[in-house]
Tab-separated table of C-alpha atoms in Angstrom:
chain	number	residue	atom	x	y	z
A	20	MET	CA	-0.072	0.056	0.174
A	21	ARG	CA	1.397	3.380	-0.853
A	22	MET	CA	1.409	6.148	2.117
A	23	THR	CA	0.913	9.369	0.331
A	24	ASN	CA	1.609	12.874	1.928
A	25	LYS	CA	-2.063	13.784	2.265
A	26	ILE	CA	-2.472	10.466	4.120
A	27	MET	CA	0.566	11.289	6.651
A	28	GLN	CA	-0.615	14.760	6.934
A	29	ARG	CA	-4.189	13.461	7.697
A	30	ASN	CA	-3.029	11.326	10.330
A	31	SER	CA	-0.821	13.570	11.836
A	32	LEU	CA	-3.334	16.413	12.214
A	33	TYR	CA	-5.670	13.647	13.935
A	34	ASN	CA	-2.900	12.744	16.276
A	35	ILE	CA	-2.230	16.584	17.000
A	36	ASN	CA	-5.957	17.395	17.510
A	37	GLN	CA	-6.580	14.299	19.743
A	38	THR	CA	-3.504	15.510	21.898
A	39	LYS	CA	-4.849	18.906	21.928
A	40	ILE	CA	-7.892	17.689	23.166
A	41	SER	CA	-6.399	15.720	25.967
A	42	GLU	CA	-4.806	18.707	27.079
A	43	ASP	CA	-7.758	20.945	26.864
A	44	LYS	CA	-9.676	18.191	29.054
A	45	TYR	CA	-6.914	18.292	31.507
A	46	ASN	CA	-6.529	22.260	31.445
A	47	THR	CA	-10.357	22.834	31.851
A	48	GLN	CA	-10.489	19.988	34.722
A	49	LEU	CA	-7.492	22.181	36.396
A	50	THR	CA	-9.346	25.347	36.037
A	51	SER	CA	-12.831	23.869	37.147
A	52	GLN	CA	-11.452	21.579	39.386
A	53	SER	CA	-14.404	19.414	38.109
A	54	LYS	CA	-13.958	15.880	36.294
A	55	ILE	CA	-16.781	16.450	33.910
A	56	THR	CA	-18.141	20.039	32.347
A	57	ARG	CA	-21.000	18.339	30.505
A	58	PRO	CA	-23.201	15.089	31.576
A	59	SER	CA	-21.708	13.992	28.201
A	60	ASP	CA	-18.200	13.497	29.266
A	61	ASP	CA	-19.277	10.721	31.783
A	62	PRO	CA	-22.978	9.810	32.090
A	63	VAL	CA	-22.388	7.742	35.344
A	64	ILE	CA	-20.335	10.673	37.287
A	65	ALA	CA	-23.403	13.249	35.814
A	66	ILE	CA	-26.110	10.984	37.300
A	67	ARG	CA	-24.342	10.494	40.648
A	68	ALA	CA	-23.606	14.210	40.756
A	69	LEU	CA	-27.142	15.321	40.360
A	70	ARG	CA	-28.110	12.638	43.188
A	71	LEU	CA	-25.050	13.787	45.595
A	72	ARG	CA	-25.810	17.748	44.904
A	73	SER	CA	-29.619	17.092	45.849
A	74	ASN	CA	-28.304	15.214	49.037
A	75	VAL	CA	-26.002	18.090	49.851
A	76	SER	CA	-28.896	20.858	49.143
A	77	THR	CA	-31.378	19.030	51.312
A	78	ALA	CA	-28.769	18.346	54.029
A	79	ASN	CA	-27.918	22.509	53.811
A	80	GLN	CA	-31.507	23.121	54.185
A	81	TYR	CA	-32.073	21.077	57.210
A	82	TYR	CA	-28.653	21.731	58.855
A	83	ASP	CA	-28.236	25.460	58.241
A	84	LYS	CA	-32.336	26.883	58.240
A	85	ASN	CA	-34.768	24.449	59.643
A	86	ALA	CA	-32.774	22.968	62.795
A	87	PRO	CA	-31.496	26.450	63.829
A	88	ASP	CA	-34.806	28.110	63.132
A	89	ALA	CA	-36.478	25.194	65.412
A	90	ASN	CA	-34.003	25.459	68.036
A	91	GLN	CA	-34.533	29.145	68.453
A	92	TRP	CA	-38.315	28.570	68.802
A	93	LEU	CA	-37.354	26.297	71.450
A	94	ASP	CA	-34.755	28.559	73.259
A	95	VAL	CA	-37.437	31.429	73.363
A	96	THR	CA	-40.134	28.902	74.548
A	97	ALA	CA	-38.228	27.669	77.248
A	98	LYS	CA	-37.098	31.037	78.416
A	99	SER	CA	-40.438	31.942	78.712
A	100	LEU	CA	-41.335	28.820	80.872
A	101	ASP	CA	-38.737	29.225	83.175
A	102	THR	CA	-39.799	32.943	83.496
A	103	ILE	CA	-43.652	31.479	84.450
A	104	THR	CA	-41.659	29.085	86.812
A	105	LYS	CA	-40.538	31.897	88.467
A	106	VAL	CA	-43.688	33.931	88.601
A	107	TYR	CA	-45.853	30.551	89.835
A	108	THR	CA	-43.289	30.222	92.774
A	109	ASN	CA	-43.647	33.794	93.729
A	110	LEU	CA	-47.286	33.501	93.797
A	111	TYR	CA	-47.144	30.402	95.698
A	112	THR	CA	-44.966	32.223	98.359
A	113	GLN	CA	-47.160	34.888	98.382
A	114	VAL	CA	-50.340	32.817	99.030
A	115	GLN	CA	-48.496	31.170	102.081
A	116	THR	CA	-48.254	34.160	103.485
A	117	GLY	CA	-51.646	34.842	103.281
A	118	VAL	CA	-52.737	31.872	105.372
A	119	ASN	CA	-51.376	33.982	108.589
A	120	LYS	CA	-54.409	34.912	110.357
A	121	ASP	CA	-52.748	38.139	112.166
A	122	TYR	CA	-52.656	39.886	108.671
A	123	THR	CA	-55.304	42.978	108.706
A	124	ALA	CA	-57.304	43.993	105.773
A	125	SER	CA	-54.518	46.483	104.859
A	126	ASP	CA	-51.892	43.506	104.616
A	127	MET	CA	-53.956	41.348	102.650
A	128	ASN	CA	-54.617	44.185	100.138
A	129	VAL	CA	-50.987	44.943	99.459
A	130	LEU	CA	-50.333	40.947	99.200
A	131	LEU	CA	-53.437	40.947	96.765
A	132	THR	CA	-51.717	43.772	94.886
A	133	GLN	CA	-48.571	41.693	94.436
A	134	ILE	CA	-50.207	38.683	93.629
A	135	GLU	CA	-52.234	40.606	91.115
A	136	SER	CA	-49.157	41.907	89.588
A	137	TYR	CA	-47.574	38.223	89.181
A	138	THR	CA	-50.712	37.022	87.621
A	139	ASN	CA	-50.463	39.806	84.889
A	140	GLU	CA	-46.956	38.866	84.357
A	141	VAL	CA	-48.017	35.205	83.802
A	142	PHE	CA	-50.147	36.292	80.801
A	143	ALA	CA	-47.892	38.710	79.871
A	144	THR	CA	-45.002	36.188	79.174
A	145	GLY	CA	-47.791	34.463	77.158
A	146	ASN	CA	-47.957	37.157	74.799
A	147	GLN	CA	-44.122	36.224	73.839
A	148	ASP	CA	-43.441	35.959	69.903
A	149	TYR	CA	-40.394	34.879	68.002
A	150	ALA	CA	-39.575	36.894	64.891
A	151	GLY	CA	-43.077	38.368	65.040
A	152	ARG	CA	-44.990	34.914	65.760
A	153	TYR	CA	-46.963	34.276	68.838
A	154	ILE	CA	-45.063	31.109	70.657
A	155	PHE	CA	-48.093	29.711	72.465
A	156	THR	CA	-50.812	30.372	70.241
A	157	GLY	CA	-50.611	27.141	67.861
A	158	TYR	CA	-51.186	27.573	64.321
A	159	ARG	CA	-52.496	31.315	64.923
A	160	THR	CA	-49.313	33.084	65.413
A	161	ASP	CA	-50.627	36.247	64.294
A	162	THR	CA	-52.954	36.350	67.302
A	163	PRO	CA	-51.831	36.997	70.940
A	164	LEU	CA	-52.588	34.980	73.908
A	165	THR	CA	-54.822	37.578	75.719
A	166	LEU	CA	-57.063	40.265	73.939
A	167	GLN	CA	-55.523	43.807	72.921
A	168	LYS	CA	-57.339	47.159	72.838
A	169	GLU	CA	-57.682	47.183	69.422
A	170	GLN	CA	-59.632	44.334	69.231
A	171	ILE	CA	-62.211	44.976	71.738
A	172	ASP	CA	-65.173	47.491	70.831
A	173	LYS	CA	-66.594	48.693	74.246
A	174	ALA	CA	-69.476	50.519	72.336
A	175	ASN	CA	-71.015	47.970	70.527
A	176	GLN	CA	-69.690	45.100	73.028
A	177	GLU	CA	-67.720	43.204	70.637
A	178	PRO	CA	-66.651	40.684	69.884
A	179	ILE	CA	-69.428	38.487	70.534
A	180	TYR	CA	-68.162	34.610	71.611
A	181	GLN	CA	-70.440	31.691	71.852
A	182	ILE	CA	-68.354	29.392	74.120
A	183	THR	CA	-68.755	25.798	74.659
A	184	GLU	CA	-66.196	24.875	77.726
A	185	ASN	CA	-65.580	21.474	78.805
A	186	LEU	CA	-65.280	21.798	82.158
A	187	LYS	CA	-62.971	20.067	84.745
A	188	GLU	CA	-63.453	18.513	87.953
A	189	ALA	CA	-61.303	21.315	89.695
A	190	GLN	CA	-63.872	23.637	88.431
A	191	LEU	CA	-66.501	22.167	90.698
A	192	ASP	CA	-65.620	23.311	94.043
A	193	SER	CA	-67.113	25.040	97.016
A	194	PHE	CA	-66.525	28.093	99.590
A	195	SER	CA	-67.515	29.594	102.545
A	196	TYR	CA	-69.894	32.522	102.277
A	197	THR	CA	-70.956	34.695	105.187
A	198	ASP	CA	-74.287	37.051	104.628
A	199	TYR	CA	-73.409	39.994	106.606
A	200	SER	CA	-75.767	42.137	104.095
A	201	VAL	CA	-77.651	43.102	107.201
A	202	PHE	CA	-74.839	45.855	107.683
A	203	ASP	CA	-75.673	47.417	104.489
A	204	THR	CA	-78.427	50.160	105.561
A	205	LYS	CA	-78.345	51.751	108.989
A	206	ALA	CA	-81.936	50.616	109.550
A	207	ASN	CA	-81.026	47.485	109.410
A	208	ALA	CA	-77.726	47.824	110.821
A	209	LEU	CA	-79.448	49.019	114.293
A	210	THR	CA	-81.485	45.814	114.816
A	211	VAL	CA	-78.654	42.996	113.998
A	212	ASP	CA	-77.593	40.532	116.238
A	213	GLU	CA	-75.647	37.568	115.705
A	214	LEU	CA	-78.372	35.418	114.895
A	215	ASP	CA	-78.668	37.299	111.454
A	216	ILE	CA	-75.252	36.332	110.740
A	217	GLN	CA	-75.609	33.163	108.186
A	218	ASN	CA	-72.691	31.150	106.828
A	219	VAL	CA	-72.993	28.524	104.169
A	220	GLU	CA	-71.077	26.590	102.131
A	221	ILE	CA	-71.449	27.510	98.502
A	222	HIS	CA	-71.155	24.769	95.944
A	223	ARG	CA	-70.668	26.176	92.258
A	224	LEU	CA	-69.002	25.289	88.769
A	225	ARG	CA	-66.652	28.158	87.992
A	226	LEU	CA	-66.634	29.327	84.219
A	227	SER	CA	-63.528	30.455	82.814
A	228	TYR	CA	-64.881	33.922	82.442
A	229	ARG	CA	-66.486	36.496	84.540
A	230	ASP	CA	-68.785	38.982	83.418
A	231	VAL	CA	-70.687	36.629	80.853
A	232	ASP	CA	-74.000	37.678	78.348
A	233	SER	CA	-76.706	37.682	80.934
A	234	SER	CA	-79.262	37.773	78.335
A	235	VAL	CA	-78.414	33.858	76.989
A	236	ALA	CA	-78.788	31.127	79.678
A	237	PRO	CA	-76.266	28.928	79.903
A	238	ALA	CA	-76.895	25.419	78.841
A	239	LEU	CA	-75.352	22.522	80.718
A	240	THR	CA	-74.402	18.855	78.920
A	241	ILE	CA	-73.516	16.202	81.426
A	242	LYS	CA	-72.814	12.695	79.925
A	243	ASP	CA	-71.705	9.366	81.555
A	244	LYS	CA	-68.495	7.629	80.314
A	245	ASP	CA	-70.185	6.308	77.735
A	246	GLY	CA	-71.465	9.221	76.072
A	247	THR	CA	-74.901	9.069	77.337
A	248	ASP	CA	-76.380	12.467	78.402
A	249	ILE	CA	-77.874	12.497	82.038
A	250	THR	CA	-78.076	15.833	82.325
A	251	SER	CA	-81.949	15.627	83.731
A	252	THR	CA	-80.922	12.665	86.169
A	253	VAL	CA	-77.837	14.727	87.802
A	254	PHE	CA	-79.065	18.386	87.469
A	255	THR	CA	-82.198	17.936	89.105
A	256	ALA	CA	-83.163	21.936	89.175
A	257	GLY	CA	-83.470	24.554	86.722
A	258	ILE	CA	-81.089	27.300	86.503
A	259	THR	CA	-82.410	30.794	87.596
A	260	THR	CA	-80.295	33.814	86.684
A	261	VAL	CA	-79.766	35.991	89.358
A	262	ALA	CA	-78.173	39.583	88.755
A	263	SER	CA	-75.909	39.830	91.957
A	264	ALA	CA	-73.628	37.383	93.868
A	265	GLU	CA	-74.885	38.579	96.787
A	266	LEU	CA	-78.569	38.020	96.158
A	267	ALA	CA	-77.989	34.630	94.538
A	268	TYR	CA	-75.653	33.644	97.637
A	269	GLY	CA	-78.643	34.746	100.198
A	270	GLN	CA	-81.169	32.841	98.392
A	271	MET	CA	-78.919	29.931	98.257
A	272	ILE	CA	-78.803	30.053	101.948
A	273	THR	CA	-82.530	29.804	102.196
A	274	ALA	CA	-82.684	26.847	99.676
A	275	THR	CA	-79.618	24.903	101.445
A	276	GLY	CA	-81.731	25.441	104.547
A	277	THR	CA	-84.900	23.760	103.238
A	278	ASN	CA	-83.076	21.213	101.404
A	279	THR	CA	-84.607	22.204	98.200
A	280	PRO	CA	-82.595	21.674	94.723
A	281	THR	CA	-81.676	24.678	93.618
A	282	ALA	CA	-79.298	26.104	90.985
A	283	PHE	CA	-78.416	29.837	89.963
A	284	PHE	CA	-76.515	31.393	87.414
A	285	ILE	CA	-74.638	34.825	88.534
A	286	PRO	CA	-73.262	36.362	85.128
A	287	THR	CA	-71.257	38.754	86.713
A	288	THR	CA	-69.133	36.524	88.449
A	289	GLY	CA	-69.326	33.467	85.762
A	290	GLU	CA	-70.725	30.918	88.259
A	291	ILE	CA	-73.573	28.090	88.205
A	292	ILE	CA	-74.145	27.783	91.990
A	293	PHE	CA	-76.245	24.932	93.274
A	294	THR	CA	-77.311	23.180	96.283
A	295	PRO	CA	-75.264	20.137	98.213
A	296	ASP	CA	-77.203	17.401	96.354
A	297	ILE	CA	-76.503	18.465	92.789
A	298	ALA	CA	-73.120	19.057	93.844
A	299	ASP	CA	-72.733	15.383	95.125
A	300	ASN	CA	-74.122	13.922	91.721
A	301	LEU	CA	-71.764	16.025	89.795
A	302	SER	CA	-68.851	14.839	91.941
A	303	THR	CA	-70.049	11.385	91.081
A	304	VAL	CA	-70.016	11.888	86.949
A	305	PHE	CA	-66.352	13.306	87.215
A	306	THR	CA	-65.540	10.461	89.444
A	307	ASP	CA	-66.965	7.798	87.086
A	308	GLY	CA	-65.366	9.332	84.073
A	309	GLY	CA	-67.823	11.284	82.748
A	310	SER	CA	-68.042	14.834	81.255
A	311	VAL	CA	-69.496	18.261	82.245
A	312	SER	CA	-69.624	20.971	79.357
A	313	VAL	CA	-71.667	24.273	79.159
A	314	ASP	CA	-72.560	27.021	76.547
A	315	TYR	CA	-72.820	30.164	77.389
A	316	GLN	CA	-71.961	33.436	75.695
A	317	LYS	CA	-69.476	36.505	76.510
A	318	ARG	CA	-69.634	39.659	74.927
A	319	ASN	CA	-68.225	42.084	77.938
A	320	TRP	CA	-64.322	41.996	77.620
A	321	GLU	CA	-61.376	43.691	79.084
A	322	VAL	CA	-57.938	44.073	78.064
A	323	GLY	CA	-55.999	41.395	79.184
A	324	ASP	CA	-58.696	38.697	79.169
A	325	LEU	CA	-57.717	35.142	77.637
A	326	ASN	CA	-58.820	34.983	73.812
A	327	PRO	CA	-61.191	32.193	73.522
A	328	GLN	CA	-59.963	30.975	70.326
A	329	HIS	CA	-56.835	29.440	71.891
A	330	TYR	CA	-59.086	27.627	74.433
A	331	PHE	CA	-62.339	26.049	73.621
A	332	GLU	CA	-64.546	25.234	70.875
A	333	CYS	CA	-66.348	28.966	70.001
A	334	THR	CA	-68.011	30.784	67.537
A	335	LYS	CA	-67.159	34.551	66.918
A	336	VAL	CA	-70.865	35.992	66.096
A	337	ASP	CA	-71.426	38.660	63.474
A	338	PRO	CA	-74.497	40.613	65.033
A	339	ALA	CA	-75.187	41.912	61.438
A	340	ASP	CA	-74.737	39.096	59.132
A	341	ALA	CA	-74.876	35.516	60.655
A	342	SER	CA	-73.158	33.734	57.296
A	343	LYS	CA	-70.165	35.541	58.725
A	344	ASN	CA	-69.728	34.002	61.913
A	345	ILE	CA	-66.482	32.184	62.314
A	346	THR	CA	-66.256	28.480	64.639
A	347	TYR	CA	-63.143	27.958	66.037
A	348	ASN	CA	-61.694	24.385	67.316
A	349	ALA	CA	-64.655	22.788	66.063
A	350	GLY	CA	-65.290	19.447	68.265
A	351	GLY	CA	-63.048	21.155	70.938
A	352	ASN	CA	-59.715	19.785	69.755
A	353	VAL	CA	-57.668	22.690	70.939
A	354	ASN	CA	-54.167	20.976	70.474
A	355	THR	CA	-52.141	22.655	67.586
A	356	GLU	CA	-49.012	21.413	66.594
A	357	ILE	CA	-46.285	23.313	64.610
A	358	VAL	CA	-43.838	20.515	63.330
A	359	TYR	CA	-40.818	21.522	61.535
A	360	ASP	CA	-38.943	19.175	59.241
A	361	VAL	CA	-35.293	18.911	60.533
A	362	GLY	CA	-34.071	15.636	58.830
A	363	TYR	CA	-34.686	12.964	56.410
A	364	ASN	CA	-37.813	11.685	57.710
A	365	GLN	CA	-37.270	13.631	60.812
A	366	THR	CA	-40.207	15.946	62.449
A	367	ILE	CA	-40.138	17.799	65.491
A	368	GLN	CA	-42.902	19.932	67.549
A	369	VAL	CA	-41.716	23.141	68.363
A	370	ASN	CA	-44.225	24.772	70.243
A	371	THR	CA	-46.185	24.637	73.301
A	372	ASN	CA	-50.085	25.167	73.509
A	373	ALA	CA	-51.370	27.794	75.911
A	374	HIS	CA	-53.596	25.447	77.514
A	375	GLU	CA	-50.623	23.593	78.892
A	376	VAL	CA	-49.077	26.078	80.867
A	377	PHE	CA	-51.536	29.412	81.047
A	378	ASP	CA	-55.032	27.929	82.671
A	379	PRO	CA	-57.573	30.668	82.514
A	380	ALA	CA	-58.311	29.229	86.280
A	381	VAL	CA	-55.395	31.423	87.529
A	382	GLN	CA	-57.031	34.623	86.362
A	383	ARG	CA	-60.211	33.269	88.480
A	384	ASP	CA	-58.268	32.433	91.265
A	385	LEU	CA	-57.283	35.793	91.237
A	386	ASP	CA	-60.988	36.861	91.125
A	387	ASP	CA	-61.768	34.919	93.980
A	388	LEU	CA	-59.010	36.266	96.033
A	389	LYS	CA	-60.204	39.733	95.151
A	390	ASP	CA	-63.814	38.866	96.456
A	391	ILE	CA	-63.005	37.534	99.637
A	392	VAL	CA	-60.070	40.198	100.543
A	393	ASN	CA	-62.975	42.609	99.766
A	394	GLN	CA	-65.417	41.189	102.072
A	395	PHE	CA	-62.890	40.885	104.795
A	396	THR	CA	-61.843	44.289	104.054
A	397	GLU	CA	-65.602	45.590	104.400
A	398	ILE	CA	-66.208	43.653	107.758
A	399	GLU	CA	-63.365	44.847	109.049
A	400	LYS	CA	-64.355	48.595	108.637
A	401	ILE	CA	-68.244	47.696	109.689
A	402	ARG	CA	-66.405	45.897	113.173
A	403	SER	CA	-63.959	48.943	113.469
A	404	ASP	CA	-66.569	51.616	113.394
A	405	LEU	CA	-68.520	49.587	115.818
A	406	LYS	CA	-65.924	49.393	118.201
A	407	GLU	CA	-65.195	53.574	117.978
A	408	GLU	CA	-69.120	53.948	118.351
A	409	LEU	CA	-69.097	51.549	121.456
A	410	LYS	CA	-66.513	54.011	122.931
A	411	GLY	CA	-69.145	56.985	122.695
A	412	TYR	CA	-71.618	55.307	125.080
A	413	VAL	CA	-71.205	54.393	128.920
A	414	GLU	CA	-71.300	50.579	129.866
A	415	GLY	CA	-75.000	49.291	131.191
A	416	THR	CA	-76.781	52.095	129.385
A	417	ALA	CA	-79.594	50.640	126.484
A	418	ASP	CA	-77.131	52.401	123.787
A	419	TYR	CA	-74.328	50.455	124.726
A	420	LYS	CA	-76.148	46.717	125.047
A	421	ASP	CA	-77.891	47.770	121.358
A	422	CYS	CA	-74.295	48.837	120.401
A	423	LYS	CA	-72.621	45.611	121.777
A	424	THR	CA	-75.065	43.276	120.320
A	425	ARG	CA	-74.065	44.970	116.622
A	426	LEU	CA	-70.607	44.367	117.628
A	427	ASP	CA	-70.705	40.608	118.355
A	428	ALA	CA	-72.786	40.555	115.336
A	429	ALA	CA	-69.852	41.900	113.160
A	430	ASP	CA	-67.600	40.001	115.506
A	431	LYS	CA	-69.067	36.702	114.396
A	432	ALA	CA	-69.213	37.738	110.770
A	433	TYR	CA	-65.465	38.932	111.047
A	434	THR	CA	-64.426	35.708	112.442
A	435	TYR	CA	-66.375	33.443	109.293
A	436	ILE	CA	-65.029	35.636	107.007
A	437	ARG	CA	-61.326	35.732	108.566
A	438	ASP	CA	-61.594	31.790	108.381
A	439	ALA	CA	-62.866	31.968	105.039
A	440	VAL	CA	-59.691	34.178	104.202
A	441	SER	CA	-56.789	31.951	105.600
A	442	LYS	CA	-58.681	29.088	103.956
A	443	ARG	CA	-58.969	30.327	100.585
A	444	PHE	CA	-55.439	31.289	100.621
A	445	GLY	CA	-54.297	27.843	101.853
A	446	ASP	CA	-56.309	26.407	98.696
A	447	GLN	CA	-54.672	28.408	96.511
A	448	ILE	CA	-51.414	26.898	97.819
A	449	THR	CA	-52.439	23.762	96.224
A	450	ARG	CA	-53.543	25.283	92.816
A	451	TYR	CA	-50.312	27.344	92.233
A	452	GLN	CA	-48.292	24.168	92.936
A	453	ASN	CA	-50.612	22.383	90.508
A	454	TYR	CA	-50.017	25.169	87.981
A	455	LEU	CA	-46.408	25.054	88.742
A	456	ASP	CA	-46.254	21.187	88.011
A	457	SER	CA	-47.863	21.661	84.964
A	458	THR	CA	-45.262	24.187	84.102
A	459	ASN	CA	-42.536	21.722	84.910
A	460	VAL	CA	-44.274	18.877	82.489
A	461	ALA	CA	-43.968	21.589	79.857
A	462	ILE	CA	-40.648	22.576	80.354
A	463	THR	CA	-39.844	18.750	80.431
A	464	LYS	CA	-41.461	18.175	77.086
A	465	ASN	CA	-39.553	21.073	75.708
A	466	GLY	CA	-36.274	20.174	77.091
A	467	THR	CA	-36.972	16.653	75.720
A	468	ARG	CA	-37.568	18.220	71.852
A	469	SER	CA	-34.205	20.199	72.381
A	470	THR	CA	-32.231	17.354	73.395
A	471	ARG	CA	-33.736	15.484	70.179
A	472	LEU	CA	-33.074	18.302	68.001
A	473	GLU	CA	-29.312	18.327	69.213
A	474	LEU	CA	-28.996	14.996	68.217
A	475	ILE	CA	-30.783	15.017	64.873
A	476	SER	CA	-28.436	18.032	64.359
A	477	ALA	CA	-25.194	16.593	65.040
A	478	ARG	CA	-26.427	13.380	62.508
A	479	LEU	CA	-27.328	16.017	59.871
A	480	GLU	CA	-23.544	17.601	60.367
A	481	GLU	CA	-22.611	14.252	59.826
A	482	GLN	CA	-24.519	13.420	57.182
A	483	LYS	CA	-23.924	16.826	55.239
A	484	SER	CA	-20.067	16.160	55.712
A	485	THR	CA	-20.435	12.991	54.147
A	486	PHE	CA	-22.265	13.844	51.497
A	487	LYS	CA	-19.942	16.510	50.551
A	488	GLU	CA	-17.056	13.961	50.656
A	489	LEU	CA	-18.697	11.920	48.302
A	490	GLN	CA	-19.650	14.698	46.129
A	491	GLU	CA	-15.948	15.826	45.891
A	492	GLU	CA	-14.828	12.168	45.296
A	493	ASN	CA	-17.245	12.060	42.513
A	494	GLU	CA	-16.943	15.516	40.960
A	495	GLY	CA	-13.464	16.507	42.275
A	496	ILE	CA	-10.262	16.264	41.040
A	497	ASP	CA	-6.737	15.541	42.417
A	498	MET	CA	-4.607	18.589	41.532
A	499	THR	CA	-1.291	17.086	41.476
A	500	GLU	CA	-2.213	13.942	39.262
A	501	VAL	CA	-4.166	16.144	36.739
A	502	ALA	CA	-1.582	18.907	36.851
A	503	VAL	CA	0.818	16.083	35.735
A	504	LEU	CA	-1.001	14.738	33.263
A	505	LEU	CA	-1.602	18.514	31.697
A	506	THR	CA	2.487	18.770	31.682
A	507	ALA	CA	2.405	15.292	29.890
A	508	ALA	CA	-0.467	16.170	27.147
A	509	GLU	CA	1.590	19.660	26.502
A	510	THR	CA	4.665	17.817	26.130
A	511	THR	CA	3.255	15.169	23.805
A	512	TYR	CA	1.322	18.257	21.939
A	513	ASP	CA	4.549	20.071	21.559
A	514	ALA	CA	6.340	16.749	20.379
A	515	ALA	CA	3.586	16.197	17.975
A	516	LEU	CA	4.018	19.063	16.297
A	517	MET	CA	7.626	19.321	15.997
A	518	ALA	CA	7.160	15.629	14.449
A	519	THR	CA	4.854	16.467	12.083
A	520	SER	CA	6.641	19.413	10.836
A	521	LYS	CA	9.734	17.261	10.264
A	522	ILE	CA	7.623	14.586	8.494
A	523	MET	CA	5.742	17.351	6.081
A	524	GLN	CA	8.930	18.328	4.875
A	525	ASN	CA	9.785	15.511	2.992
A	526	SER	CA	7.510	14.369	-0.042
A	527	LEU	CA	7.728	11.821	-2.708
A	528	ILE	CA	9.947	13.915	-4.892
A	529	ASN	CA	12.677	13.607	-2.486
A	530	TYR	CA	12.681	9.836	-3.115
A	531	ILE	CA	12.739	10.151	-6.861
């Protein structure tokens, strides 16, 4: 076969081109520090690169964004719960002090002011937010725990909420009530004696709000553990609405004395009171695993009241258009979990629900303490005034005897009420301890989530590092090796040029 100049040129140019391609390949690898520049260079590397890049991107999202965000939420919650623990501890200490019967009404009012301040701090902490999102209000992160000024329309008595409250056994309780209303008017006060002072144990269901709507009668629903309605069997009296607590309590004294099944609804205090027989029936319902719920309406709100959207099944009523009514927590489920994706098939709840820590009973307990301290203040003043009046009479005279009789009655009322104050504060010790226990449970749950998140984050860090190593092994180059190969390719290319130039100098003429 004859080897022509054309064949030699073509073969030489082909070899030079291949050498140049090889040099360009290594030069590109050295510049980009990647084995391939297009999928066709190596499809296997390209496919693995796509998968590994996706894994690295996902790991970065989890480790650099989701996990830190979840951790910050948990951290803010932990600090808030720590504050609540300190506040409940202070409240616990304050009510322990209030048990002391040597305290005067003035002392008790000072103590009450401190308790009110701490109680307000509890719910102020409940309005804690993280990056503009309220942390204790579940999905409704744009809604504070308590009602704010801009949410209340005093003039139109709005918002209007129809509330279905599932009562707890703790809301069925009793307290000692002393009727000293005979001292309210001077005419009655002139004839009062010890027999006019009556004391009775008032049994009640305490709603989570006071100042509820008096125009809508509450509807009780009582069921046994199997869900069978037993309302008429347990609650053997119709509920009568009474405007004032004093009037209702006074009538309850009479009903209790005659053993007549009776029940009163007091809108101002948010109580349903009843005779002991009904109280026993309700207690049995709770003991046997039954349930008690009450439907009522509230439209008189104050700044700082708990927003019912976070606690109860309720309907926000639009008085102008019923079609615009909004129902919250249908079915009574108020547990809302905010869950973060923090890893591959790994999720974690970051929020603590309001009802786990901020019991509406805390505000109602303050109302009860205010009521009993107010009674104590009034009877102490009546007693003090009578003592001063008695000093103006001569012992043995008719005026002296009449005043002494009234003073004895006041002393009797004072003793009853003083004992009631001490008992109320004593009972409150247990209540605050229960709130503290609930908060500690919430702290434990939050701490457990934080610990779990730390473990997940540590695993994410390892996964992120592993994926990056695999990505580097798949796409990356050995700089030293590529540099050597590039140098070799350059040398080969230069040699090819020199050899080709020598070959191309000869032609067939040189051999003739």
